[in-house]
Amino acid sequence: MNHRRRIFILVLLSVLVLTGAQASRLQMRQSATGTVALQSATTPEYLWYEAENMRGISADARHEPVLNPSWMQHPAAKKPGWGINGPGVSAEWSQGGESEWNSVNASADETRGTMSQEIEVPRAGEYKLWVRYADWANKTESFTVKISQSGRDVFSHEFGTKDVIDPHDEIKMYWQWAFAWDGATATLAKGPARVSIEIQEAAQASRQIDCFVLTNDGAYVPQGRQKPEFAASRYLRDFAKARPALAPLIDQPAMTSLPQSWNPSKVAGRDFVMPWNISKEFWSLYDKPADQRPLYPFHAEPINEFVKTYS
């Protein structure tokens, strides 16, 4: 009887120790409000990548990325493979613009092209891959996204085979296309992976891709160019609420005025100005009297009407 009692007491103590250790781990994960937050198990992952930063974009003789603006409708013979599209013009601006600064584009008659991105899948499980691209009205802009791990494809999905946005959408009716988000699910293992965006056949419209996001948040649906709340943003927001007083690493008196040596040098008695995106016609008007030309650099279409109105 004593032997059985000793065994029971040892088992009970073991359970209490394990429970206490688990409670300590939970307390260490308490949030600022005092509620338990099992971040390692419940916080979603969001992996956001820009298409213009992927490897495999075509380059010219100077090893610079090939420019292939979608609105110019270049044939593949002139602009092969994937090229840089952007920053976009009126069609993109009226839709909030591209994520970050650029997008990529491949001609409608292009049949071969691959660009890729190396990623690290943080946790094993089911993910959803979302892609933001130009969805043309009543046309195909087909491309395939593949994910490979350990040397084999674990995901493959063809996008752009049908309209994602209603062809009667106002933006689509005006520009003939609209930015769309479309997605597909993938089961991934933890560890390295490669995301490839491939062209395998010609399409009826150019393939313009802005970005993609991989997430295990099943409720997340991307909107426009807005990114999900990343961990760093959440940390900085929480830090800003408390804003604890931090001692400076080097204690120095506060500066009340800037040293004269910090002031930038003048150019012809004025602050330096970098003219950018100026019509070449402006310089041909530069030597004319002020009443016959615009006084300041400009870029406009049509040029003649602009000069006539605003000179």
PDB file of C-alpha atoms in Angstrom:
ATOM      1  CA  MET A   1       0.000   0.000   0.000  1.00  0.00           C
ATOM      2  CA  ASN A   2       2.802   2.391   0.870  1.00  0.00           C
ATOM      3  CA  HIS A   3       4.493   1.481  -2.428  1.00  0.00           C
ATOM      4  CA  ARG A   4       1.364   2.357  -4.408  1.00  0.00           C
ATOM      5  CA  ARG A   5       0.972   5.595  -2.472  1.00  0.00           C
ATOM      6  CA  ARG A   6       4.542   6.598  -3.279  1.00  0.00           C
ATOM      7  CA  ILE A   7       3.947   5.925  -6.983  1.00  0.00           C
ATOM      8  CA  PHE A   8       0.742   7.996  -6.893  1.00  0.00           C
ATOM      9  CA  ILE A   9       2.509  10.895  -5.172  1.00  0.00           C
ATOM     10  CA  LEU A  10       5.375  10.806  -7.715  1.00  0.00           C
ATOM     11  CA  VAL A  11       2.931  10.840 -10.651  1.00  0.00           C
ATOM     12  CA  LEU A  12       0.960  13.703  -9.062  1.00  0.00           C
ATOM     13  CA  LEU A  13       4.138  15.735  -8.505  1.00  0.00           C
ATOM     14  CA  SER A  14       5.194  15.148 -12.115  1.00  0.00           C
ATOM     15  CA  VAL A  15       1.830  16.415 -13.376  1.00  0.00           C
ATOM     16  CA  LEU A  16       2.070  19.496 -11.135  1.00  0.00           C
ATOM     17  CA  VAL A  17       5.603  20.272 -12.327  1.00  0.00           C
ATOM     18  CA  LEU A  18       4.649  19.960 -15.999  1.00  0.00           C
ATOM     19  CA  THR A  19       1.521  22.064 -15.462  1.00  0.00           C
ATOM     20  CA  GLY A  20       3.531  24.707 -13.657  1.00  0.00           C
ATOM     21  CA  ALA A  21       6.123  24.829 -16.437  1.00  0.00           C
ATOM     22  CA  GLN A  22       3.393  25.224 -19.026  1.00  0.00           C
ATOM     23  CA  ALA A  23       1.793  27.991 -16.965  1.00  0.00           C
ATOM     24  CA  SER A  24       5.137  29.791 -16.794  1.00  0.00           C
ATOM     25  CA  ARG A  25       5.504  29.636 -20.550  1.00  0.00           C
ATOM     26  CA  LEU A  26       1.986  31.020 -20.972  1.00  0.00           C
ATOM     27  CA  GLN A  27       2.747  33.877 -18.570  1.00  0.00           C
ATOM     28  CA  MET A  28       5.852  34.755 -20.581  1.00  0.00           C
ATOM     29  CA  ARG A  29       3.603  35.144 -23.633  1.00  0.00           C
ATOM     30  CA  GLN A  30       1.129  37.493 -21.988  1.00  0.00           C
ATOM     31  CA  SER A  31       0.401  40.586 -24.017  1.00  0.00           C
ATOM     32  CA  ALA A  32       0.416  44.179 -22.779  1.00  0.00           C
ATOM     33  CA  THR A  33      -3.268  43.890 -21.815  1.00  0.00           C
ATOM     34  CA  GLY A  34      -2.587  40.886 -19.599  1.00  0.00           C
ATOM     35  CA  THR A  35      -4.407  38.387 -21.811  1.00  0.00           C
ATOM     36  CA  VAL A  36      -2.651  35.249 -22.960  1.00  0.00           C
ATOM     37  CA  ALA A  37      -1.460  35.426 -26.591  1.00  0.00           C
ATOM     38  CA  LEU A  38      -0.082  32.203 -28.025  1.00  0.00           C
ATOM     39  CA  GLN A  39       1.668  33.984 -30.865  1.00  0.00           C
ATOM     40  CA  SER A  40       3.752  31.002 -31.932  1.00  0.00           C
ATOM     41  CA  ALA A  41       0.563  29.029 -32.581  1.00  0.00           C
ATOM     42  CA  THR A  42      -1.995  31.616 -33.693  1.00  0.00           C
ATOM     43  CA  THR A  43      -0.264  34.631 -35.237  1.00  0.00           C
ATOM     44  CA  PRO A  44      -0.614  34.386 -39.048  1.00  0.00           C
ATOM     45  CA  GLU A  45       2.326  34.594 -41.423  1.00  0.00           C
ATOM     46  CA  TYR A  46       2.380  36.993 -44.393  1.00  0.00           C
ATOM     47  CA  LEU A  47       5.130  36.784 -47.021  1.00  0.00           C
ATOM     48  CA  TRP A  48       4.840  39.696 -49.475  1.00  0.00           C
ATOM     49  CA  TYR A  49       7.076  39.950 -52.564  1.00  0.00           C
ATOM     50  CA  GLU A  50       7.329  42.454 -55.415  1.00  0.00           C
ATOM     51  CA  ALA A  51       7.453  40.992 -58.930  1.00  0.00           C
ATOM     52  CA  GLU A  52       9.972  43.590 -60.125  1.00  0.00           C
ATOM     53  CA  ASN A  53      12.502  42.279 -57.584  1.00  0.00           C
ATOM     54  CA  MET A  54      12.331  38.665 -58.745  1.00  0.00           C
ATOM     55  CA  ARG A  55      15.140  36.926 -60.640  1.00  0.00           C
ATOM     56  CA  GLY A  56      14.726  36.142 -64.333  1.00  0.00           C
ATOM     57  CA  ILE A  57      13.699  39.525 -65.732  1.00  0.00           C
ATOM     58  CA  SER A  58      15.194  40.012 -69.204  1.00  0.00           C
ATOM     59  CA  ALA A  59      18.253  42.268 -69.488  1.00  0.00           C
ATOM     60  CA  ASP A  60      19.758  44.261 -72.347  1.00  0.00           C
ATOM     61  CA  ALA A  61      23.374  44.414 -73.534  1.00  0.00           C
ATOM     62  CA  ARG A  62      24.254  46.672 -70.589  1.00  0.00           C
ATOM     63  CA  HIS A  63      22.724  44.151 -68.161  1.00  0.00           C
ATOM     64  CA  GLU A  64      19.904  46.553 -67.366  1.00  0.00           C
ATOM     65  CA  PRO A  65      16.318  45.259 -67.060  1.00  0.00           C
ATOM     66  CA  VAL A  66      14.339  45.384 -70.290  1.00  0.00           C
ATOM     67  CA  LEU A  67      11.532  47.954 -70.193  1.00  0.00           C
ATOM     68  CA  ASN A  68       8.226  46.654 -71.526  1.00  0.00           C
ATOM     69  CA  PRO A  69       5.376  49.091 -70.692  1.00  0.00           C
ATOM     70  CA  SER A  70       2.104  47.225 -71.082  1.00  0.00           C
ATOM     71  CA  TRP A  71       0.312  50.176 -72.703  1.00  0.00           C
ATOM     72  CA  MET A  72       2.776  50.129 -75.628  1.00  0.00           C
ATOM     73  CA  GLN A  73       1.764  46.559 -76.571  1.00  0.00           C
ATOM     74  CA  HIS A  74       5.243  45.518 -77.728  1.00  0.00           C
ATOM     75  CA  PRO A  75       5.564  42.114 -79.460  1.00  0.00           C
ATOM     76  CA  ALA A  76       7.700  39.447 -77.827  1.00  0.00           C
ATOM     77  CA  ALA A  77      10.224  39.644 -80.665  1.00  0.00           C
ATOM     78  CA  LYS A  78      11.047  43.199 -79.557  1.00  0.00           C
ATOM     79  CA  LYS A  79      10.652  42.734 -75.784  1.00  0.00           C
ATOM     80  CA  PRO A  80      11.261  39.061 -74.935  1.00  0.00           C
ATOM     81  CA  GLY A  81      10.441  37.400 -71.637  1.00  0.00           C
ATOM     82  CA  TRP A  82       9.528  39.392 -68.547  1.00  0.00           C
ATOM     83  CA  GLY A  83      10.270  43.144 -68.581  1.00  0.00           C
ATOM     84  CA  ILE A  84       9.790  46.051 -66.210  1.00  0.00           C
ATOM     85  CA  ASN A  85       6.458  47.843 -66.502  1.00  0.00           C
ATOM     86  CA  GLY A  86       6.324  51.074 -64.610  1.00  0.00           C
ATOM     87  CA  PRO A  87       5.910  53.123 -62.832  1.00  0.00           C
ATOM     88  CA  GLY A  88       2.513  52.758 -64.438  1.00  0.00           C
ATOM     89  CA  VAL A  89       0.642  55.634 -66.046  1.00  0.00           C
ATOM     90  CA  SER A  90      -2.972  56.819 -65.797  1.00  0.00           C
ATOM     91  CA  ALA A  91      -4.539  53.355 -65.759  1.00  0.00           C
ATOM     92  CA  GLU A  92      -2.468  52.332 -62.743  1.00  0.00           C
ATOM     93  CA  TRP A  93      -2.680  55.698 -60.960  1.00  0.00           C
ATOM     94  CA  SER A  94      -6.465  55.711 -61.116  1.00  0.00           C
ATOM     95  CA  GLN A  95      -6.420  52.380 -59.271  1.00  0.00           C
ATOM     96  CA  GLY A  96      -4.123  53.468 -56.457  1.00  0.00           C
ATOM     97  CA  GLY A  97      -0.963  52.597 -58.324  1.00  0.00           C
ATOM     98  CA  GLU A  98       1.283  49.596 -58.197  1.00  0.00           C
ATOM     99  CA  SER A  99       2.495  48.159 -54.924  1.00  0.00           C
ATOM    100  CA  GLU A 100       5.829  49.799 -54.133  1.00  0.00           C
ATOM    101  CA  TRP A 101       6.903  51.375 -57.437  1.00  0.00           C
ATOM    102  CA  ASN A 102       6.880  49.025 -60.451  1.00  0.00           C
ATOM    103  CA  SER A 103       5.370  45.872 -61.884  1.00  0.00           C
ATOM    104  CA  VAL A 104       6.497  43.428 -64.571  1.00  0.00           C
ATOM    105  CA  ASN A 105       5.016  42.710 -67.965  1.00  0.00           C
ATOM    106  CA  ALA A 106       5.286  40.088 -70.696  1.00  0.00           C
ATOM    107  CA  SER A 107       3.897  40.551 -74.185  1.00  0.00           C
ATOM    108  CA  ALA A 108       0.677  38.829 -75.206  1.00  0.00           C
ATOM    109  CA  ASP A 109       2.399  36.682 -77.844  1.00  0.00           C
ATOM    110  CA  GLU A 110       5.209  35.596 -75.503  1.00  0.00           C
ATOM    111  CA  THR A 111       5.277  31.796 -75.016  1.00  0.00           C
ATOM    112  CA  ARG A 112       8.313  31.369 -72.744  1.00  0.00           C
ATOM    113  CA  GLY A 113       9.457  33.213 -69.660  1.00  0.00           C
ATOM    114  CA  THR A 114      10.287  32.388 -66.039  1.00  0.00           C
ATOM    115  CA  MET A 115      11.075  34.554 -63.041  1.00  0.00           C
ATOM    116  CA  SER A 116      11.580  33.221 -59.524  1.00  0.00           C
ATOM    117  CA  GLN A 117      11.818  34.179 -55.865  1.00  0.00           C
ATOM    118  CA  GLU A 118      13.555  32.213 -53.109  1.00  0.00           C
ATOM    119  CA  ILE A 119      11.528  32.198 -49.893  1.00  0.00           C
ATOM    120  CA  GLU A 120      11.559  30.574 -46.450  1.00  0.00           C
ATOM    121  CA  VAL A 121       8.290  28.975 -45.361  1.00  0.00           C
ATOM    122  CA  PRO A 122       8.108  29.699 -41.590  1.00  0.00           C
ATOM    123  CA  ARG A 123       5.704  26.912 -40.606  1.00  0.00           C
ATOM    124  CA  ALA A 124       4.317  23.809 -42.252  1.00  0.00           C
ATOM    125  CA  GLY A 125       0.656  23.830 -43.182  1.00  0.00           C
ATOM    126  CA  GLU A 126      -1.903  25.123 -45.632  1.00  0.00           C
ATOM    127  CA  TYR A 127      -1.199  28.490 -47.256  1.00  0.00           C
ATOM    128  CA  LYS A 128      -2.928  30.645 -49.820  1.00  0.00           C
ATOM    129  CA  LEU A 129      -1.010  32.291 -52.623  1.00  0.00           C
ATOM    130  CA  TRP A 130      -2.517  35.585 -53.791  1.00  0.00           C
ATOM    131  CA  VAL A 131      -1.323  37.344 -56.973  1.00  0.00           C
ATOM    132  CA  ARG A 132      -2.152  40.915 -58.025  1.00  0.00           C
ATOM    133  CA  TYR A 133      -2.177  41.319 -61.799  1.00  0.00           C
ATOM    134  CA  ALA A 134      -3.881  43.117 -64.693  1.00  0.00           C
ATOM    135  CA  ASP A 135      -7.173  41.374 -65.464  1.00  0.00           C
ATOM    136  CA  TRP A 136      -8.185  42.241 -69.037  1.00  0.00           C
ATOM    137  CA  ALA A 137     -11.856  42.378 -70.000  1.00  0.00           C
ATOM    138  CA  ASN A 138     -12.997  39.315 -71.940  1.00  0.00           C
ATOM    139  CA  LYS A 139      -9.405  38.283 -72.634  1.00  0.00           C
ATOM    140  CA  THR A 140      -6.950  35.742 -71.257  1.00  0.00           C
ATOM    141  CA  GLU A 141      -3.642  36.818 -69.722  1.00  0.00           C
ATOM    142  CA  SER A 142      -2.566  33.339 -68.632  1.00  0.00           C
ATOM    143  CA  PHE A 143       0.521  32.596 -66.547  1.00  0.00           C
ATOM    144  CA  THR A 144       1.401  29.791 -64.148  1.00  0.00           C
ATOM    145  CA  VAL A 145       2.723  30.044 -60.591  1.00  0.00           C
ATOM    146  CA  LYS A 146       4.695  27.105 -59.212  1.00  0.00           C
ATOM    147  CA  ILE A 147       6.176  26.446 -55.771  1.00  0.00           C
ATOM    148  CA  SER A 148       8.947  23.875 -55.448  1.00  0.00           C
ATOM    149  CA  GLN A 149      10.480  22.384 -52.317  1.00  0.00           C
ATOM    150  CA  SER A 150      13.301  19.840 -52.078  1.00  0.00           C
ATOM    151  CA  GLY A 151      13.640  19.762 -55.860  1.00  0.00           C
ATOM    152  CA  ARG A 152      10.019  18.975 -56.746  1.00  0.00           C
ATOM    153  CA  ASP A 153       6.894  21.004 -57.494  1.00  0.00           C
ATOM    154  CA  VAL A 154       4.430  21.004 -54.608  1.00  0.00           C
ATOM    155  CA  PHE A 155       2.089  23.615 -56.088  1.00  0.00           C
ATOM    156  CA  SER A 156       1.098  24.681 -59.594  1.00  0.00           C
ATOM    157  CA  HIS A 157      -1.807  26.915 -60.600  1.00  0.00           C
ATOM    158  CA  GLU A 158      -2.661  28.758 -63.803  1.00  0.00           C
ATOM    159  CA  PHE A 159      -3.967  32.304 -63.401  1.00  0.00           C
ATOM    160  CA  GLY A 160      -5.519  34.652 -65.939  1.00  0.00           C
ATOM    161  CA  THR A 161      -7.702  32.128 -67.757  1.00  0.00           C
ATOM    162  CA  LYS A 162     -10.943  33.941 -66.934  1.00  0.00           C
ATOM    163  CA  ASP A 163     -12.239  37.313 -65.778  1.00  0.00           C
ATOM    164  CA  VAL A 164     -11.805  37.809 -62.039  1.00  0.00           C
ATOM    165  CA  ILE A 165     -13.417  41.257 -62.090  1.00  0.00           C
ATOM    166  CA  ASP A 166     -16.724  41.788 -63.878  1.00  0.00           C
ATOM    167  CA  PRO A 167     -16.101  43.124 -67.418  1.00  0.00           C
ATOM    168  CA  HIS A 168     -18.776  45.759 -66.671  1.00  0.00           C
ATOM    169  CA  ASP A 169     -16.743  47.169 -63.779  1.00  0.00           C
ATOM    170  CA  GLU A 170     -16.250  50.935 -64.330  1.00  0.00           C
ATOM    171  CA  ILE A 171     -12.439  50.787 -64.244  1.00  0.00           C
ATOM    172  CA  LYS A 172     -12.380  47.793 -66.558  1.00  0.00           C
ATOM    173  CA  MET A 173     -14.749  49.411 -69.031  1.00  0.00           C
ATOM    174  CA  TYR A 174     -12.640  52.581 -69.132  1.00  0.00           C
ATOM    175  CA  TRP A 175      -9.130  51.056 -69.382  1.00  0.00           C
ATOM    176  CA  GLN A 176     -10.116  47.608 -70.716  1.00  0.00           C
ATOM    177  CA  TRP A 177      -8.383  46.094 -67.650  1.00  0.00           C
ATOM    178  CA  ALA A 178      -8.310  46.372 -63.870  1.00  0.00           C
ATOM    179  CA  PHE A 179      -5.992  45.194 -61.119  1.00  0.00           C
ATOM    180  CA  ALA A 180      -7.303  41.946 -59.619  1.00  0.00           C
ATOM    181  CA  TRP A 181      -6.312  39.656 -56.764  1.00  0.00           C
ATOM    182  CA  ASP A 182      -6.723  35.942 -57.396  1.00  0.00           C
ATOM    183  CA  GLY A 183      -5.528  33.077 -55.210  1.00  0.00           C
ATOM    184  CA  ALA A 184      -5.125  29.334 -54.771  1.00  0.00           C
ATOM    185  CA  THR A 185      -4.287  27.124 -51.790  1.00  0.00           C
ATOM    186  CA  ALA A 186      -1.030  25.230 -51.303  1.00  0.00           C
ATOM    187  CA  THR A 187       0.168  22.760 -48.682  1.00  0.00           C
ATOM    188  CA  LEU A 188       3.781  23.563 -47.824  1.00  0.00           C
ATOM    189  CA  ALA A 189       6.486  22.170 -45.591  1.00  0.00           C
ATOM    190  CA  LYS A 190       8.594  24.342 -43.325  1.00  0.00           C
ATOM    191  CA  GLY A 191      11.843  25.435 -44.925  1.00  0.00           C
ATOM    192  CA  PRO A 192      13.242  26.809 -48.198  1.00  0.00           C
ATOM    193  CA  ALA A 193      11.044  27.077 -51.279  1.00  0.00           C
ATOM    194  CA  ARG A 194      11.108  28.667 -54.703  1.00  0.00           C
ATOM    195  CA  VAL A 195       8.159  30.549 -56.189  1.00  0.00           C
ATOM    196  CA  SER A 196       8.261  30.683 -60.003  1.00  0.00           C
ATOM    197  CA  ILE A 197       5.992  32.690 -62.297  1.00  0.00           C
ATOM    198  CA  GLU A 198       6.064  31.132 -65.751  1.00  0.00           C
ATOM    199  CA  ILE A 199       4.687  31.799 -69.201  1.00  0.00           C
ATOM    200  CA  GLN A 200       3.967  28.578 -71.040  1.00  0.00           C
ATOM    201  CA  GLU A 201       1.801  29.772 -73.927  1.00  0.00           C
ATOM    202  CA  ALA A 202       0.623  32.878 -75.756  1.00  0.00           C
ATOM    203  CA  ALA A 203      -2.380  34.782 -74.399  1.00  0.00           C
ATOM    204  CA  GLN A 204      -4.921  37.281 -75.694  1.00  0.00           C
ATOM    205  CA  ALA A 205      -3.507  40.142 -73.577  1.00  0.00           C
ATOM    206  CA  SER A 206      -0.216  41.069 -71.947  1.00  0.00           C
ATOM    207  CA  ARG A 207       0.711  39.564 -68.597  1.00  0.00           C
ATOM    208  CA  GLN A 208       1.240  42.437 -66.108  1.00  0.00           C
ATOM    209  CA  ILE A 209       2.012  41.262 -62.567  1.00  0.00           C
ATOM    210  CA  ASP A 210       2.434  43.573 -59.600  1.00  0.00           C
ATOM    211  CA  CYS A 211       3.163  41.389 -56.548  1.00  0.00           C
ATOM    212  CA  PHE A 212       2.207  38.243 -54.659  1.00  0.00           C
ATOM    213  CA  VAL A 213       1.595  37.323 -51.027  1.00  0.00           C
ATOM    214  CA  LEU A 214       1.741  33.912 -49.365  1.00  0.00           C
ATOM    215  CA  THR A 215      -0.170  33.540 -46.095  1.00  0.00           C
ATOM    216  CA  ASN A 216      -1.604  30.929 -43.757  1.00  0.00           C
ATOM    217  CA  ASP A 217      -4.354  33.344 -42.711  1.00  0.00           C
ATOM    218  CA  GLY A 218      -7.406  31.737 -44.299  1.00  0.00           C
ATOM    219  CA  ALA A 219      -9.574  34.784 -43.610  1.00  0.00           C
ATOM    220  CA  TYR A 220      -7.218  37.261 -45.265  1.00  0.00           C
ATOM    221  CA  VAL A 221      -8.333  38.743 -48.605  1.00  0.00           C
ATOM    222  CA  PRO A 222      -5.975  41.435 -49.989  1.00  0.00           C
ATOM    223  CA  GLN A 223      -7.444  44.747 -51.100  1.00  0.00           C
ATOM    224  CA  GLY A 224      -5.745  47.024 -53.625  1.00  0.00           C
ATOM    225  CA  ARG A 225      -2.111  47.660 -52.800  1.00  0.00           C
ATOM    226  CA  GLN A 226      -2.667  47.629 -49.033  1.00  0.00           C
ATOM    227  CA  LYS A 227      -0.324  45.278 -47.203  1.00  0.00           C
ATOM    228  CA  PRO A 228      -1.308  43.190 -44.178  1.00  0.00           C
ATOM    229  CA  GLU A 229      -0.083  44.248 -40.764  1.00  0.00           C
ATOM    230  CA  PHE A 230       3.426  42.857 -40.483  1.00  0.00           C
ATOM    231  CA  ALA A 231       4.985  41.903 -37.161  1.00  0.00           C
ATOM    232  CA  ALA A 232       7.377  44.863 -37.229  1.00  0.00           C
ATOM    233  CA  SER A 233       4.503  47.321 -37.719  1.00  0.00           C
ATOM    234  CA  ARG A 234       2.558  45.776 -34.852  1.00  0.00           C
ATOM    235  CA  TYR A 235       5.599  45.940 -32.574  1.00  0.00           C
ATOM    236  CA  LEU A 236       6.278  49.599 -33.415  1.00  0.00           C
ATOM    237  CA  ARG A 237       2.621  50.532 -32.876  1.00  0.00           C
ATOM    238  CA  ASP A 238       2.577  48.873 -29.456  1.00  0.00           C
ATOM    239  CA  PHE A 239       5.909  50.512 -28.616  1.00  0.00           C
ATOM    240  CA  ALA A 240       4.537  53.928 -29.612  1.00  0.00           C
ATOM    241  CA  LYS A 241       1.582  53.541 -27.236  1.00  0.00           C
ATOM    242  CA  ALA A 242       3.821  53.012 -24.204  1.00  0.00           C
ATOM    243  CA  ARG A 243       6.789  55.061 -25.491  1.00  0.00           C
ATOM    244  CA  PRO A 244       9.095  54.350 -22.548  1.00  0.00           C
ATOM    245  CA  ALA A 245      11.797  56.884 -21.778  1.00  0.00           C
ATOM    246  CA  LEU A 246      15.130  55.639 -23.073  1.00  0.00           C
ATOM    247  CA  ALA A 247      18.459  56.973 -21.904  1.00  0.00           C
ATOM    248  CA  PRO A 248      20.733  58.160 -24.754  1.00  0.00           C
ATOM    249  CA  LEU A 249      23.766  56.039 -25.519  1.00  0.00           C
ATOM    250  CA  ILE A 250      25.898  59.200 -25.668  1.00  0.00           C
ATOM    251  CA  ASP A 251      24.856  62.114 -23.499  1.00  0.00           C
ATOM    252  CA  GLN A 252      25.226  65.348 -25.464  1.00  0.00           C
ATOM    253  CA  PRO A 253      23.692  68.817 -25.071  1.00  0.00           C
ATOM    254  CA  ALA A 254      20.701  69.521 -27.294  1.00  0.00           C
ATOM    255  CA  MET A 255      21.442  71.439 -30.489  1.00  0.00           C
ATOM    256  CA  THR A 256      19.572  74.729 -30.803  1.00  0.00           C
ATOM    257  CA  SER A 257      20.906  75.616 -34.259  1.00  0.00           C
ATOM    258  CA  LEU A 258      22.606  73.822 -37.130  1.00  0.00           C
ATOM    259  CA  PRO A 259      26.288  74.422 -37.801  1.00  0.00           C
ATOM    260  CA  GLN A 260      26.930  76.567 -40.850  1.00  0.00           C
ATOM    261  CA  SER A 261      28.925  73.721 -42.404  1.00  0.00           C
ATOM    262  CA  TRP A 262      25.730  71.621 -42.538  1.00  0.00           C
ATOM    263  CA  ASN A 263      24.011  74.028 -44.938  1.00  0.00           C
ATOM    264  CA  PRO A 264      24.146  72.796 -48.564  1.00  0.00           C
ATOM    265  CA  SER A 265      26.072  74.900 -51.029  1.00  0.00           C
ATOM    266  CA  LYS A 266      24.141  77.213 -53.337  1.00  0.00           C
ATOM    267  CA  VAL A 267      24.150  76.889 -57.121  1.00  0.00           C
ATOM    268  CA  ALA A 268      24.040  80.279 -58.850  1.00  0.00           C
ATOM    269  CA  GLY A 269      22.789  81.729 -55.576  1.00  0.00           C
ATOM    270  CA  ARG A 270      19.885  79.268 -55.291  1.00  0.00           C
ATOM    271  CA  ASP A 271      19.216  75.899 -53.712  1.00  0.00           C
ATOM    272  CA  PHE A 272      20.041  72.942 -55.935  1.00  0.00           C
ATOM    273  CA  VAL A 273      17.087  71.613 -57.975  1.00  0.00           C
ATOM    274  CA  MET A 274      16.973  68.346 -59.946  1.00  0.00           C
ATOM    275  CA  PRO A 275      14.555  68.723 -62.901  1.00  0.00           C
ATOM    276  CA  TRP A 276      12.934  65.345 -63.630  1.00  0.00           C
ATOM    277  CA  ASN A 277      10.409  63.978 -66.091  1.00  0.00           C
ATOM    278  CA  ILE A 278      10.538  67.116 -68.238  1.00  0.00           C
ATOM    279  CA  SER A 279       9.349  67.197 -71.811  1.00  0.00           C
ATOM    280  CA  LYS A 280      12.198  67.647 -74.287  1.00  0.00           C
ATOM    281  CA  GLU A 281      10.128  70.371 -75.987  1.00  0.00           C
ATOM    282  CA  PHE A 282      10.581  72.541 -72.883  1.00  0.00           C
ATOM    283  CA  TRP A 283      14.283  73.022 -73.565  1.00  0.00           C
ATOM    284  CA  SER A 284      13.654  74.151 -77.141  1.00  0.00           C
ATOM    285  CA  LEU A 285      11.416  76.906 -75.715  1.00  0.00           C
ATOM    286  CA  TYR A 286      13.860  77.884 -72.986  1.00  0.00           C
ATOM    287  CA  ASP A 287      15.507  80.767 -74.856  1.00  0.00           C
ATOM    288  CA  LYS A 288      12.249  82.365 -75.961  1.00  0.00           C
ATOM    289  CA  PRO A 289      10.824  85.425 -74.173  1.00  0.00           C
ATOM    290  CA  ALA A 290       8.888  84.675 -71.003  1.00  0.00           C
ATOM    291  CA  ASP A 291       5.537  85.573 -72.562  1.00  0.00           C
ATOM    292  CA  GLN A 292       6.031  82.914 -75.259  1.00  0.00           C
ATOM    293  CA  ARG A 293       6.827  79.924 -73.071  1.00  0.00           C
ATOM    294  CA  PRO A 294       5.945  78.372 -69.713  1.00  0.00           C
ATOM    295  CA  LEU A 295       8.219  79.758 -67.018  1.00  0.00           C
ATOM    296  CA  TYR A 296       8.834  76.423 -65.272  1.00  0.00           C
ATOM    297  CA  PRO A 297       9.798  72.916 -66.441  1.00  0.00           C
ATOM    298  CA  PHE A 298       6.827  70.770 -67.373  1.00  0.00           C
ATOM    299  CA  HIS A 299       5.656  67.589 -69.004  1.00  0.00           C
ATOM    300  CA  ALA A 300       2.249  67.481 -70.645  1.00  0.00           C
ATOM    301  CA  GLU A 301       0.310  66.054 -73.568  1.00  0.00           C
ATOM    302  CA  PRO A 302      -0.388  67.510 -76.064  1.00  0.00           C
ATOM    303  CA  ILE A 303       2.572  69.874 -75.811  1.00  0.00           C
ATOM    304  CA  ASN A 304       1.408  72.522 -78.295  1.00  0.00           C
ATOM    305  CA  GLU A 305      -1.961  72.981 -76.604  1.00  0.00           C
ATOM    306  CA  PHE A 306      -0.296  73.203 -73.196  1.00  0.00           C
ATOM    307  CA  VAL A 307       2.151  75.898 -74.330  1.00  0.00           C
ATOM    308  CA  LYS A 308      -0.613  77.837 -76.074  1.00  0.00           C
ATOM    309  CA  THR A 309      -2.767  77.836 -72.936  1.00  0.00           C
ATOM    310  CA  TYR A 310      -0.161  78.426 -70.234  1.00  0.00           C
ATOM    311  CA  SER A 311       2.669  80.408 -71.826  1.00  0.00           C
TER     312      SER A 311
END
